[in-house]
Each structure stands twice: as structure tokens, then as C-alpha cells.
């Protein structure tokens, strides 16, 4: 059964002339990993704000259509309760970090403290999460003196610490190098294996294609495509709508333009190697 | 000599942290280089040395014959423009137009010259439609383009781009690739820090690799991606086309998709039909 349902959702920010989201309808299921892709300023972050209840509860503006989370109409939802169900990792780590805590340890513990988790449990959780995110060496540092990449990892850790069922994650790797990025994807993959629902906005399509179950393509405020990763990425016409394709798909496309056709479009490196191996004499 | 030259440069932050060790590097005017390496490798510190934001603790940085130690940052920055990694560290004006016009105004250019420069720089970054907006009302990645335009408007001899590709979408990457071509034509030197190896492979002939505070390789991009030891030490990966080629035994020097197509066409392969 669908956990989040949107029906004909149109949303306009206060004072904006044009709607940021137009007539969006879709259903999201529990336990799935959704990759949200598409051009910048196309509505991806607004979509996240909606899933997290920030729209309409924080941003106001004009919301039309119907939306439910776990059967509850979004307009009637208690945002405080929602925040214990849906964890939201902001795009900009500078927004996420509270600025009031003196150490990374306290920063990660902040959310749990607010929920009244016992102290012993908090300490254990923080240590476990720090190991998972590989920031053990940062625990005693001042969050305000970290590099962009380090802040992004700390922001990520503080939300995972909340242990919600759903994670909405908006570009968690923009400040990270390839190793940092892969370690974030490995953590997201672990969350997925714990049956968490994940909604991830990310431009690094090669990794999204490898890990996600489904893609939601958003552009100009609309859902341009939604479905299985292979199905969505077999439609190269989406390139004209600013959608990035994985290098594996682009390589197969370039080869097919040279006359080497393939039965399917590979989206990951291993699929690509497999298909090419079959063609080598 | 029209070049940026780093000679045995060391840099230590006031808190004692040594960020760069024995850097030796020359960037000629009109040349375009990519600097790659992990977070914390010392890339940003190295480029800040090039425009005088940092002065070497040991060694020398010479910009077009001028030792950066003997000039103020403002004097060097007129030759070498640095675009900050985080645009919010750079932006302080109320409108995109004012932000781009700020330095040309500071240099006391004529009103028409200022207008020309703002419009020209905005057009290169395709942000003309944002000129009247408050920079903080537009998306983060667009603010990054505003900061690039603001530096371009000063018409520097060299420009340093610190992770311009972070968070960019397909169009953003295309704008940046086109910008590099235009800067090349204008004979402006560019130094670009990036984690995007596809961007490096498709746009840069020369790549500098940093690891553990040092430059561990400097050469043709194709050669760098062919060296397993360099890739291992710097934890850099080949592009997908490069990795696939290695897996299929097609050699280590395939840089990107066009390279791959060329090598593949030489192989005898089964017809898919």
C-alpha cells in the first residue's frame, strides 16, 4: 500500500508568480529507495519540502490538490510528530548544523536529547553512528570549524541518529569527494536494508542508478517520469529536459550510434561490462 | 614571464596545521589545468596561494614576475581571480547585478564599461535573467555562477575555479565546458579544482594530482589516468569508459567515451543484429 500519496498537487510559494509544483500525482511505497533527479530549479527541493510537511506548515503559500502521508491528510498533520517519522537532510550542511553545540558529539546527540532518549543510549548511538559515517575523529571538534565535506557528513549523522522510518535526503554529497560520496551511498544502502524508505535527491546519477529502486524525474515543477531505474533511463529523450544519464547508458548510446546495437541499455558499470563482453570475440 | 609559478612552496596555517608541502607548479597564461585529489589533500590552500590570499610560509609564488610576498592580495587578485568554493563566502551585494558590478566599480571604470562587463559576464554564465534578483533568492548553484561572473567581470589574466561542478546539472556542466573554451580563446589561464573525473577527462589536457599536502603527479590527463600507482595513492578513479576498457583488456589509456569508441571500432566484435 502506498505510504505517501500525491494527487494533483500544485503549489505556489508566497509572493511567487508561478507555481513551483504543477499537478503532481504519484505514490511512494514503504521500504523503497527513490532517486529524485532532474534539472536544477526544477522543483526537486520543493518536492522534498512537501514530503517533510514543511509545505504547507512552514512555507505557507498556496497548496492545491490532495496529499496523504500514512493515510493522514498533509494539512492536518502535526509537523512535530511527522519529524519523528520522516528525517530530512538538507541540501546545504550550513543550514542543517544547529550552531548552538560546541562539539560534533553534542550536535549528533541533539535530536535524541530532544526526544528524551536516555543518556547512556545516546552516547552509544552517537559512537555507533560516528563509526558508520566514519567521523569518529571529528567527535570532539567544533561543528563550525569543519570543512564543507565534514559538515555534510556530520549533518548526515545527526539525522540518521533520529532513526526515523523515512529519510528525505537532499543532495547529501555535493561537497564530498568520490570516496566520501561512495561512503554516503553505502550508508544509504544500509538504511535501505533496514527497510527504511529513502527519497534521495542527487545529481550523481551513476551511483543513483546503481543503488535506487525507482527514479522520479522532476522538471519545471512536474513529474516527467517515474518508474523502475532501467525503464526511466531507457528514454534518452529526457536528456533534452536536462536529465543526466549514467555514463554506462551514454557509452551504450554512443556505441549504438556507431552501429553497435545492444538489446538493453546498461545503467551500471557491471551491466555495461557484461554486455560488452558478450560482444567481444 | 606570463605565468604563475610555485617554487618549493610550503604553507602552514596560523594554528600550526601544515596544508601544503613543497609544491612546484607552473601555469602558463592561456593554459588550462585541472587539480584533483581527495578532500583535505591541500587543493584549496594551493590555489589560494596563487592569488595571494595565502602567502607561502616557505618558498615563493611568482605571478607574472611578481613575488606575491611583495604585493598585497588586492594587487595580485587583479591578475588572478579566485572564485570561492562556497559562493556564500563571496557574495555580499543586494542584487546579482550589483554583485557582478562591484569590482569594476571599485576599479573606477566608466558606467558604460561596467554595464558591458556585467552583461558580458552574465551572458557567459547564462544568468542574464537573474540580474535583478537578490542573490540569496536564487538556487545555490546559480549563486556559484554569479560568483564566477563577478570574477570574470574583473577581466583577470588567470581565473581559479574551486569546485565549479559541485551540484551542477546537465546544463550547468555544459555552461562550464563552454566557458572553458571561451577562456581558452581569450588566452586566460584557468585552474579548476574538481571531483568530477568525467569533466576532467572531457575538458582538460593537463591534470595536477594532489595527495597528502603534496603534488604527486602533473602531466597529460591521459597519462595520469593510465598510471595505477597515482590513481591508488590519490584515490582517484578512472571514468566509467576508462574502467570498462581496463576490465575488457582494452588498455589503460582510454580517457572518455570518444576514446572508447575509437578503440572499440578497432576490435572485431560480434554483430548484435
Coordinates of C-alpha atoms in Angstrom, one line a residue:
Chain A
X1 CA 0.0 0.0 0.0
X2 CA 1.2 3.5 -0.8
X3 CA 2.7 5.3 2.1
X4 CA 2.8 8.7 0.6
X5 CA 0.1 9.7 -2.0
X6 CA 0.0 12.9 -4.0
X7 CA -3.0 13.7 -6.2
X8 CA -3.0 16.7 -8.5
X9 CA -0.7 18.7 -6.2
X10 CA 0.0 22.3 -7.3
X11 CA 2.0 24.5 -5.0
X12 CA 3.0 28.2 -5.2
X13 CA 5.4 29.8 -2.8
X14 CA 4.2 33.0 -1.1
X15 CA 4.6 36.0 -3.4
X16 CA 5.7 33.8 -6.3
X17 CA 4.1 34.3 -9.7
X18 CA 4.5 30.8 -11.0
X19 CA 3.7 27.5 -9.2
X20 CA 6.8 25.6 -8.1
X21 CA 5.0 22.3 -8.4
X22 CA 2.3 21.6 -11.0
X23 CA -0.3 19.0 -11.0
X24 CA 1.9 16.3 -9.4
X25 CA 0.4 12.9 -8.8
X26 CA 2.4 9.9 -7.5
X27 CA 2.5 7.2 -4.9
X28 CA 5.5 6.2 -2.8
X29 CA 5.8 2.8 -1.1
X30 CA 7.4 1.9 2.2
X31 CA 10.8 0.3 2.1
X32 CA 11.8 1.6 -1.3
X33 CA 14.7 3.7 -2.3
X34 CA 13.6 6.5 -4.7
X35 CA 16.2 8.6 -6.6
X36 CA 14.9 12.1 -7.4
X37 CA 16.6 13.5 -10.4
X38 CA 16.2 16.4 -12.9
X39 CA 17.5 19.9 -13.7
X40 CA 18.2 22.5 -11.1
X41 CA 15.4 24.8 -10.0
X42 CA 13.0 22.2 -11.5
X43 CA 11.2 21.6 -8.2
X44 CA 13.2 18.8 -6.5
X45 CA 13.8 20.6 -3.2
X46 CA 10.2 21.8 -3.2
X47 CA 9.1 18.2 -3.6
X48 CA 11.2 17.3 -0.6
X49 CA 9.8 20.2 1.5
X50 CA 6.3 18.8 0.7
X51 CA 7.2 15.3 1.8
X52 CA 8.5 16.6 5.0
X53 CA 5.4 18.8 5.7
X54 CA 7.5 22.0 5.6
X55 CA 4.9 22.8 2.9
X56 CA 2.3 23.8 3.8
X57 CA 3.2 24.1 7.6
X58 CA 6.3 26.3 7.4
X59 CA 6.3 27.8 3.9
X60 CA 2.6 28.6 3.7
X61 CA 1.8 29.7 0.1
X62 CA -0.9 28.1 -1.9
X63 CA -1.4 24.4 -1.9
X64 CA -4.0 22.7 -4.1
X65 CA -4.7 19.0 -4.5
X66 CA -4.6 16.1 -2.1
X67 CA -1.8 14.6 -0.3
X68 CA -1.6 12.0 2.5
X69 CA 1.2 10.5 4.5
X70 CA 0.4 7.2 6.1
X71 CA -3.3 7.9 5.4
X72 CA -3.2 11.4 7.1
X73 CA -4.1 14.5 5.1
X74 CA -0.9 16.7 5.0
X75 CA -2.8 19.8 6.0
X76 CA -3.9 18.2 9.3
X77 CA -0.7 16.5 10.1
X78 CA 1.2 17.5 13.3
X79 CA 4.7 18.5 12.0
X80 CA 6.4 17.7 15.3
X81 CA 5.1 14.1 15.1
X82 CA 5.9 14.0 11.4
X83 CA 9.5 14.9 12.2
X84 CA 9.9 11.8 14.3
X85 CA 8.7 9.7 11.3
X86 CA 10.5 11.5 8.5
X87 CA 14.1 12.6 8.8
X88 CA 15.2 15.4 6.5
X89 CA 18.8 16.0 5.5
X90 CA 19.1 19.5 4.0
X91 CA 21.0 20.3 0.8
X92 CA 23.2 22.9 2.5
X93 CA 25.0 21.5 5.5
X94 CA 25.4 25.1 6.7
X95 CA 21.6 25.2 7.2
X96 CA 21.5 21.9 9.0
X97 CA 24.1 22.3 11.7
X98 CA 22.5 23.9 14.7
X99 CA 25.3 26.3 15.5
X100 CA 24.5 26.0 19.2
X101 CA 26.5 23.0 20.1
X102 CA 30.2 23.1 20.9
X103 CA 31.2 19.6 19.7
X104 CA 30.2 17.3 16.9
X105 CA 29.3 14.7 19.5
X106 CA 26.7 17.1 21.1
X107 CA 25.4 18.1 17.6
X108 CA 24.7 14.4 16.7
X109 CA 23.1 13.9 20.1
X110 CA 20.9 17.0 19.9
X111 CA 17.9 15.3 18.1
X112 CA 17.9 12.4 20.5
X113 CA 18.1 14.7 23.5
X114 CA 15.0 16.5 22.3
X115 CA 13.2 13.2 22.0
X116 CA 14.2 12.4 25.6
X117 CA 16.3 9.3 24.8
X118 CA 18.2 8.1 28.0
X119 CA 21.8 9.4 28.2
X120 CA 23.5 6.0 28.1
X121 CA 21.7 5.1 24.9
X122 CA 22.5 8.5 23.3
X123 CA 26.2 8.0 24.0
X124 CA 26.2 4.5 22.5
X125 CA 24.2 5.6 19.5
X126 CA 26.4 8.6 18.7
X127 CA 29.5 6.4 18.8
X128 CA 27.9 3.8 16.5
X129 CA 26.7 6.4 14.0
X130 CA 30.1 8.2 14.0
X131 CA 31.7 4.9 13.1
X132 CA 29.2 4.2 10.4
X133 CA 29.7 7.7 8.8
X134 CA 33.5 7.5 9.5
X135 CA 33.7 10.7 11.5
X136 CA 35.0 9.2 14.8
X137 CA 37.9 11.6 14.7
X138 CA 35.6 14.6 14.4
X139 CA 33.5 14.0 17.6
X140 CA 35.3 16.4 19.8
X141 CA 35.7 19.1 17.2
X142 CA 33.6 22.3 16.9
X143 CA 31.0 21.8 14.2
X144 CA 31.5 25.4 13.0
X145 CA 35.2 24.8 12.2
X146 CA 34.7 21.9 9.9
X147 CA 35.2 21.8 6.1
X148 CA 32.2 21.7 3.8
X149 CA 32.6 17.9 3.3
X150 CA 33.0 17.2 7.0
X151 CA 29.9 19.3 7.8
X152 CA 27.9 17.4 5.3
X153 CA 28.9 14.1 7.0
X154 CA 28.0 15.5 10.4
X155 CA 24.6 16.7 9.2
X156 CA 24.0 13.3 7.8
X157 CA 25.0 11.6 11.0
X158 CA 22.7 13.8 13.1
X159 CA 19.7 12.8 11.1
X160 CA 20.5 9.1 11.0
X161 CA 20.7 9.3 14.7
X162 CA 17.0 10.1 14.8
X163 CA 16.3 6.6 13.4
X164 CA 13.1 7.6 11.6
X165 CA 11.4 5.2 9.2
X166 CA 11.7 7.5 6.2
X167 CA 14.6 9.6 5.2
X168 CA 14.3 12.5 2.7
X169 CA 17.8 13.4 1.7
X170 CA 18.6 16.4 -0.5
X171 CA 21.9 16.3 -2.3
X172 CA 24.0 14.9 0.6
X173 CA 27.2 14.6 -1.4
X174 CA 27.6 18.0 -3.2
X175 CA 30.6 18.9 -1.1
X176 CA 32.2 15.5 -1.0
X177 CA 34.9 13.8 -2.9
X178 CA 34.3 10.5 -4.7
X179 CA 35.2 8.4 -1.6
X180 CA 33.1 10.5 0.7
X181 CA 30.2 10.2 -1.8
X182 CA 30.5 6.4 -2.0
X183 CA 30.6 6.0 1.7
X184 CA 27.3 8.1 1.9
X185 CA 25.8 5.8 -0.7
X186 CA 26.9 2.7 1.3
X187 CA 25.2 4.1 4.4
X188 CA 22.0 4.8 2.5
X189 CA 22.2 1.2 1.2
X190 CA 22.5 0.0 4.8
X191 CA 19.4 2.1 5.7
X192 CA 17.6 0.6 2.8
X193 CA 18.5 -2.9 4.1
X194 CA 16.9 -1.9 7.4
X195 CA 13.7 -1.5 5.4
X196 CA 13.8 2.3 5.7
X197 CA 12.1 4.3 3.0
X198 CA 14.6 6.6 1.2
X199 CA 13.9 9.6 -1.0
X200 CA 17.2 10.9 -2.3
X201 CA 17.8 14.0 -4.5
X202 CA 21.1 13.6 -6.2
X203 CA 22.9 14.6 -9.4
X204 CA 25.4 11.8 -9.3
X205 CA 23.3 9.6 -11.5
X206 CA 25.9 6.8 -11.9
X207 CA 25.5 6.0 -8.1
X208 CA 21.8 6.6 -8.1
X209 CA 21.3 4.2 -10.9
X210 CA 23.3 1.6 -9.0
X211 CA 21.5 1.8 -5.7
X212 CA 18.0 3.2 -6.2
X213 CA 14.9 1.0 -6.9
X214 CA 12.9 3.7 -8.7
X215 CA 13.6 7.1 -10.2
X216 CA 11.3 10.2 -10.0
X217 CA 12.3 12.7 -12.7
X218 CA 11.2 16.3 -11.9
X219 CA 11.5 19.2 -14.2
X220 CA 9.7 22.6 -14.5
X221 CA 7.6 21.6 -11.5
X222 CA 6.2 18.4 -13.0
X223 CA 6.9 14.8 -12.7
X224 CA 8.4 14.0 -16.1
X225 CA 8.8 10.3 -15.4
X226 CA 8.6 7.8 -12.6
X227 CA 9.4 4.1 -12.5
X228 CA 12.0 1.4 -12.4
X229 CA 15.5 2.7 -13.0
X230 CA 16.1 0.8 -16.2
X231 CA 12.7 1.8 -17.6
X232 CA 13.2 5.5 -16.9
X233 CA 16.8 5.6 -18.2
X234 CA 15.9 3.9 -21.4
X235 CA 14.2 7.1 -22.6
X236 CA 17.0 9.3 -23.9
X237 CA 14.5 12.0 -24.8
X238 CA 14.7 13.0 -21.2
X239 CA 18.2 14.4 -22.0
X240 CA 16.5 17.3 -23.7
X241 CA 14.8 18.0 -20.4
X242 CA 18.1 18.4 -18.6
X243 CA 18.3 14.9 -17.2
X244 CA 21.7 13.4 -16.7
X245 CA 22.2 9.8 -17.8
X246 CA 24.7 7.4 -16.3
X247 CA 28.0 7.0 -18.1
X248 CA 27.2 3.4 -18.8
X249 CA 24.0 4.4 -20.7
X250 CA 25.8 7.2 -22.5
X251 CA 28.5 4.7 -23.6
X252 CA 26.0 2.3 -24.9
X253 CA 24.2 5.1 -26.7
X254 CA 27.4 6.3 -28.3
X255 CA 28.2 2.7 -29.4
X256 CA 24.7 2.2 -30.9
X257 CA 25.1 5.5 -32.8
X258 CA 28.2 3.9 -34.4
X259 CA 26.2 0.9 -35.4
X260 CA 26.7 -1.4 -32.4
X261 CA 23.3 -2.1 -31.0
X262 CA 22.6 -3.6 -27.6
X263 CA 19.4 -5.4 -26.5
X264 CA 19.1 -3.3 -23.3
X265 CA 20.5 -0.1 -22.1
X266 CA 23.0 -0.7 -19.3
X267 CA 22.8 1.7 -16.3
X268 CA 25.7 0.4 -14.2
X269 CA 29.4 -0.4 -14.9
X270 CA 28.9 -4.1 -14.3
X271 CA 26.0 -4.3 -16.7
X272 CA 28.0 -2.4 -19.3
X273 CA 31.0 -4.7 -18.9
X274 CA 28.7 -7.8 -19.1
X275 CA 27.0 -6.6 -22.3
X276 CA 30.3 -5.6 -24.0
X277 CA 32.0 -8.9 -23.0
X278 CA 29.3 -10.8 -24.8
X279 CA 30.1 -8.9 -27.9
X280 CA 33.8 -9.5 -27.9
X281 CA 35.1 -12.3 -29.9
Chain B
X1 CA 57.2 35.7 -17.9
X2 CA 53.5 35.4 -18.1
X3 CA 52.9 32.6 -15.8
X4 CA 52.0 31.6 -12.2
X5 CA 54.9 29.8 -10.7
X6 CA 55.0 27.9 -7.3
X7 CA 58.6 27.2 -6.2
X8 CA 59.1 24.8 -3.3
X9 CA 56.1 26.2 -1.6
X10 CA 55.1 25.3 2.0
X11 CA 52.0 26.7 3.7
X12 CA 51.2 26.4 7.4
X13 CA 48.0 27.9 8.9
X14 CA 48.4 30.1 12.0
X15 CA 47.0 27.2 14.1
X16 CA 50.1 25.2 13.1
X17 CA 48.4 23.0 10.5
X18 CA 50.7 22.3 7.6
X19 CA 48.5 22.2 4.5
X20 CA 51.0 22.2 1.6
X21 CA 54.4 20.8 1.3
X22 CA 57.0 21.5 -1.4
X23 CA 54.6 22.5 -4.2
X24 CA 56.2 23.1 -7.5
X25 CA 53.9 24.1 -10.3
X26 CA 53.8 26.4 -13.3
X27 CA 50.6 27.5 -15.1
X28 CA 51.3 29.5 -18.2
X29 CA 49.0 32.2 -19.4
X30 CA 46.2 30.7 -21.5
X31 CA 46.8 27.2 -20.1
X32 CA 44.0 25.3 -18.5
X33 CA 44.7 22.8 -15.7
X34 CA 42.6 20.6 -13.5
X35 CA 43.6 20.0 -9.9
X36 CA 42.2 16.7 -8.5
X37 CA 42.5 14.9 -5.2
X38 CA 40.6 13.9 -2.1
X39 CA 39.1 16.4 0.4
X40 CA 41.9 17.6 2.6
X41 CA 44.6 17.0 0.1
X42 CA 45.5 20.7 0.1
X43 CA 43.9 21.8 -3.2
X44 CA 42.1 24.9 -2.0
X45 CA 45.1 26.0 0.0
X46 CA 47.3 25.6 -3.0
X47 CA 45.1 27.8 -5.2
X48 CA 44.7 30.4 -2.5
X49 CA 48.5 30.7 -2.7
X50 CA 48.2 31.5 -6.4
X51 CA 46.2 34.7 -5.9
X52 CA 47.9 36.0 -2.8
X53 CA 45.1 35.1 -0.4
X54 CA 47.7 33.0 1.3
X55 CA 51.4 33.9 1.3
X56 CA 53.8 30.9 1.4
X57 CA 55.4 30.1 4.8
X58 CA 58.4 28.9 2.8
X59 CA 59.2 29.1 -0.9
X60 CA 57.9 31.6 -3.5
X61 CA 54.9 32.2 -5.6
X62 CA 55.6 34.3 -8.7
X63 CA 52.7 35.8 -10.7
X64 CA 53.7 37.3 -14.0
X65 CA 57.1 38.1 -12.5
X66 CA 55.7 39.4 -9.2
X67 CA 56.6 37.7 -5.9
X68 CA 53.2 37.5 -4.1
X69 CA 55.0 38.2 -0.8
X70 CA 55.9 41.7 -2.0
X71 CA 52.4 42.7 -3.1
X72 CA 49.0 42.9 -1.4
X73 CA 46.3 40.3 -2.0
X74 CA 44.3 43.0 -3.8
X75 CA 47.2 43.7 -6.2
X76 CA 47.7 40.0 -7.0
X77 CA 43.9 39.4 -7.2
X78 CA 43.7 41.8 -10.1
X79 CA 45.8 39.3 -12.1
X80 CA 44.5 36.1 -10.6
X81 CA 40.8 35.9 -9.8
X82 CA 39.7 33.3 -7.3
X83 CA 36.1 32.0 -7.2
X84 CA 35.4 30.7 -3.7
X85 CA 34.2 27.1 -3.2
X86 CA 31.2 28.3 -1.2
X87 CA 29.5 31.2 -3.1
X88 CA 28.1 32.4 0.2
X89 CA 31.7 33.2 1.3
X90 CA 31.9 35.7 -1.6
X91 CA 28.5 37.2 -2.2
X92 CA 27.5 40.3 -0.2
X93 CA 25.5 42.6 -2.5
X94 CA 21.8 43.0 -2.7
X95 CA 21.4 42.2 -6.4
X96 CA 23.1 39.9 -8.8
X97 CA 23.8 42.9 -11.0
X98 CA 25.4 44.8 -8.1
X99 CA 27.5 41.8 -7.1
X100 CA 29.0 41.4 -10.6
X101 CA 29.4 45.2 -11.0
X102 CA 31.1 45.6 -7.6
X103 CA 34.8 45.1 -8.7
X104 CA 34.5 47.0 -12.0
X105 CA 33.1 49.9 -9.9
X106 CA 35.8 49.6 -7.4
X107 CA 38.3 49.8 -10.2
X108 CA 36.5 53.1 -11.2
X109 CA 35.5 52.0 -14.7
X110 CA 33.1 54.1 -16.7
X111 CA 29.4 53.4 -16.4
X112 CA 29.2 52.0 -19.9
X113 CA 32.2 49.8 -19.3
X114 CA 30.7 48.5 -16.1
X115 CA 27.4 47.7 -17.8
X116 CA 29.2 46.0 -20.7
X117 CA 31.2 43.8 -18.3
X118 CA 28.2 42.8 -16.2
X119 CA 26.2 41.9 -19.3
X120 CA 29.0 40.0 -20.9
X121 CA 29.9 38.0 -17.8
X122 CA 26.3 37.2 -17.1
X123 CA 25.8 36.0 -20.7
X124 CA 28.7 33.7 -20.4
X125 CA 27.2 32.0 -17.3
X126 CA 23.6 32.2 -18.8
X127 CA 22.4 34.1 -15.7
X128 CA 21.1 37.2 -17.5
X129 CA 17.5 36.6 -16.3
X130 CA 18.7 36.8 -12.6
X131 CA 20.4 40.2 -12.8
X132 CA 17.7 42.0 -10.9
X133 CA 17.3 39.3 -8.2
X134 CA 18.7 39.2 -4.8
X135 CA 21.5 36.6 -4.9
X136 CA 20.0 34.8 -1.9
X137 CA 16.7 34.2 -3.7
X138 CA 18.3 32.1 -6.4
X139 CA 19.4 28.5 -6.1
X140 CA 22.8 27.7 -4.6
X141 CA 24.3 26.5 -7.9
X142 CA 23.2 29.7 -9.6
X143 CA 24.9 31.7 -6.9
X144 CA 28.0 29.9 -7.7
X145 CA 27.6 31.1 -11.3
X146 CA 27.1 34.7 -10.0
X147 CA 30.4 34.5 -8.2
X148 CA 32.2 33.2 -11.4
X149 CA 30.6 36.1 -13.4
X150 CA 31.7 38.6 -10.7
X151 CA 35.3 37.4 -11.1
X152 CA 35.1 37.3 -14.9
X153 CA 34.0 41.0 -14.8
X154 CA 37.3 42.0 -13.4
X155 CA 39.0 40.5 -16.6
X156 CA 41.8 38.7 -14.8
X157 CA 44.7 37.2 -16.6
X158 CA 44.1 33.9 -14.7
X159 CA 40.9 32.5 -13.1
X160 CA 40.7 29.9 -10.4
X161 CA 37.5 27.9 -10.1
X162 CA 37.1 25.9 -6.9
X163 CA 34.7 23.0 -7.5
X164 CA 32.5 24.7 -10.0
X165 CA 30.9 21.4 -11.0
X166 CA 29.6 20.6 -7.5
X167 CA 25.8 20.3 -7.6
X168 CA 25.5 21.3 -11.3
X169 CA 23.0 19.7 -13.5
X170 CA 23.5 18.8 -17.2
X171 CA 23.0 22.4 -18.4
X172 CA 25.3 23.7 -15.7
X173 CA 28.1 21.4 -16.8
X174 CA 27.6 22.4 -20.4
X175 CA 27.8 26.1 -19.5
X176 CA 31.1 25.5 -17.6
X177 CA 32.6 23.4 -20.5
X178 CA 31.6 26.2 -23.0
X179 CA 33.1 28.8 -20.6
X180 CA 36.4 27.0 -20.6
X181 CA 36.5 27.1 -24.4
X182 CA 35.9 30.8 -24.4
X183 CA 38.5 31.5 -21.7
X184 CA 41.0 29.4 -23.8
X185 CA 40.3 31.6 -26.8
X186 CA 40.7 34.7 -24.7
X187 CA 44.1 33.4 -23.6
X188 CA 43.1 33.5 -19.9
X189 CA 44.8 30.9 -17.7
X190 CA 42.4 28.7 -15.7
X191 CA 43.0 26.4 -12.7
X192 CA 40.0 24.3 -11.9
X193 CA 39.6 22.2 -8.8
X194 CA 37.0 19.4 -9.3
X195 CA 36.0 16.0 -8.1
X196 CA 34.2 15.3 -11.4
X197 CA 36.5 13.0 -13.4
X198 CA 34.2 13.0 -16.4
X199 CA 34.5 16.8 -16.5
X200 CA 38.3 16.5 -16.2
X201 CA 38.6 13.8 -18.9
X202 CA 36.4 15.7 -21.3
X203 CA 37.8 19.2 -20.8
X204 CA 41.4 19.2 -19.6
X205 CA 44.6 18.2 -21.4
X206 CA 46.7 18.7 -18.3
X207 CA 45.9 17.5 -14.8
X208 CA 47.7 18.0 -11.5
X209 CA 47.1 15.4 -8.8
X210 CA 47.4 16.2 -5.1
X211 CA 47.5 13.8 -2.1
X212 CA 48.6 14.4 1.4
X213 CA 49.5 18.1 1.0
X214 CA 51.7 17.4 -2.0
X215 CA 51.6 17.4 -5.8
X216 CA 52.1 13.7 -6.6
X217 CA 51.6 14.0 -10.4
X218 CA 51.4 16.7 -13.1
X219 CA 51.1 15.8 -16.7
X220 CA 48.8 15.0 -19.6
X221 CA 45.4 13.9 -18.3
X222 CA 45.5 10.8 -20.5
X223 CA 48.9 9.7 -19.0
X224 CA 47.7 10.4 -15.4
X225 CA 44.7 8.2 -15.8
X226 CA 46.9 5.5 -17.2
X227 CA 49.1 5.3 -14.0
X228 CA 47.6 2.9 -11.5
X229 CA 50.0 4.0 -8.7
X230 CA 48.9 7.6 -9.0
X231 CA 45.3 6.7 -9.0
X232 CA 45.7 4.4 -6.0
X233 CA 47.6 7.0 -3.9
X234 CA 45.2 9.8 -4.7
X235 CA 42.2 7.5 -4.5
X236 CA 41.0 8.8 -7.9
X237 CA 39.0 6.6 -10.2
X238 CA 39.0 6.5 -14.0
X239 CA 35.9 7.5 -15.8
X240 CA 33.4 4.7 -16.4
X241 CA 34.6 4.4 -20.0
X242 CA 38.2 4.1 -18.7
X243 CA 37.3 1.5 -16.1
X244 CA 35.3 -0.6 -18.6
X245 CA 38.2 -0.5 -21.0
X246 CA 40.6 -1.8 -18.4
X247 CA 38.2 -4.6 -17.4
X248 CA 37.8 -5.6 -21.0
X249 CA 41.6 -5.6 -21.6
X250 CA 41.5 -2.7 -24.0
X251 CA 44.3 -0.8 -22.3
X252 CA 44.7 1.8 -19.6
X253 CA 44.8 5.0 -21.6
X254 CA 41.1 5.3 -22.6
X255 CA 40.1 8.5 -21.1
X256 CA 36.4 9.0 -22.1
X257 CA 33.6 7.8 -24.4
X258 CA 35.1 9.2 -27.6
X259 CA 38.4 7.4 -26.9
X260 CA 36.5 4.2 -26.1
X261 CA 34.6 4.4 -29.4
X262 CA 37.8 4.7 -31.3
X263 CA 39.4 1.7 -29.7
X264 CA 36.3 -0.4 -29.9
X265 CA 36.0 0.2 -33.6
X266 CA 39.4 -1.4 -34.0
X267 CA 38.2 -4.6 -32.3
X268 CA 36.5 -7.5 -34.0
X269 CA 33.1 -7.7 -32.4
X270 CA 30.0 -9.7 -33.0
X271 CA 27.2 -8.1 -34.8
X272 CA 24.3 -7.5 -32.4
X273 CA 21.7 -7.9 -35.0

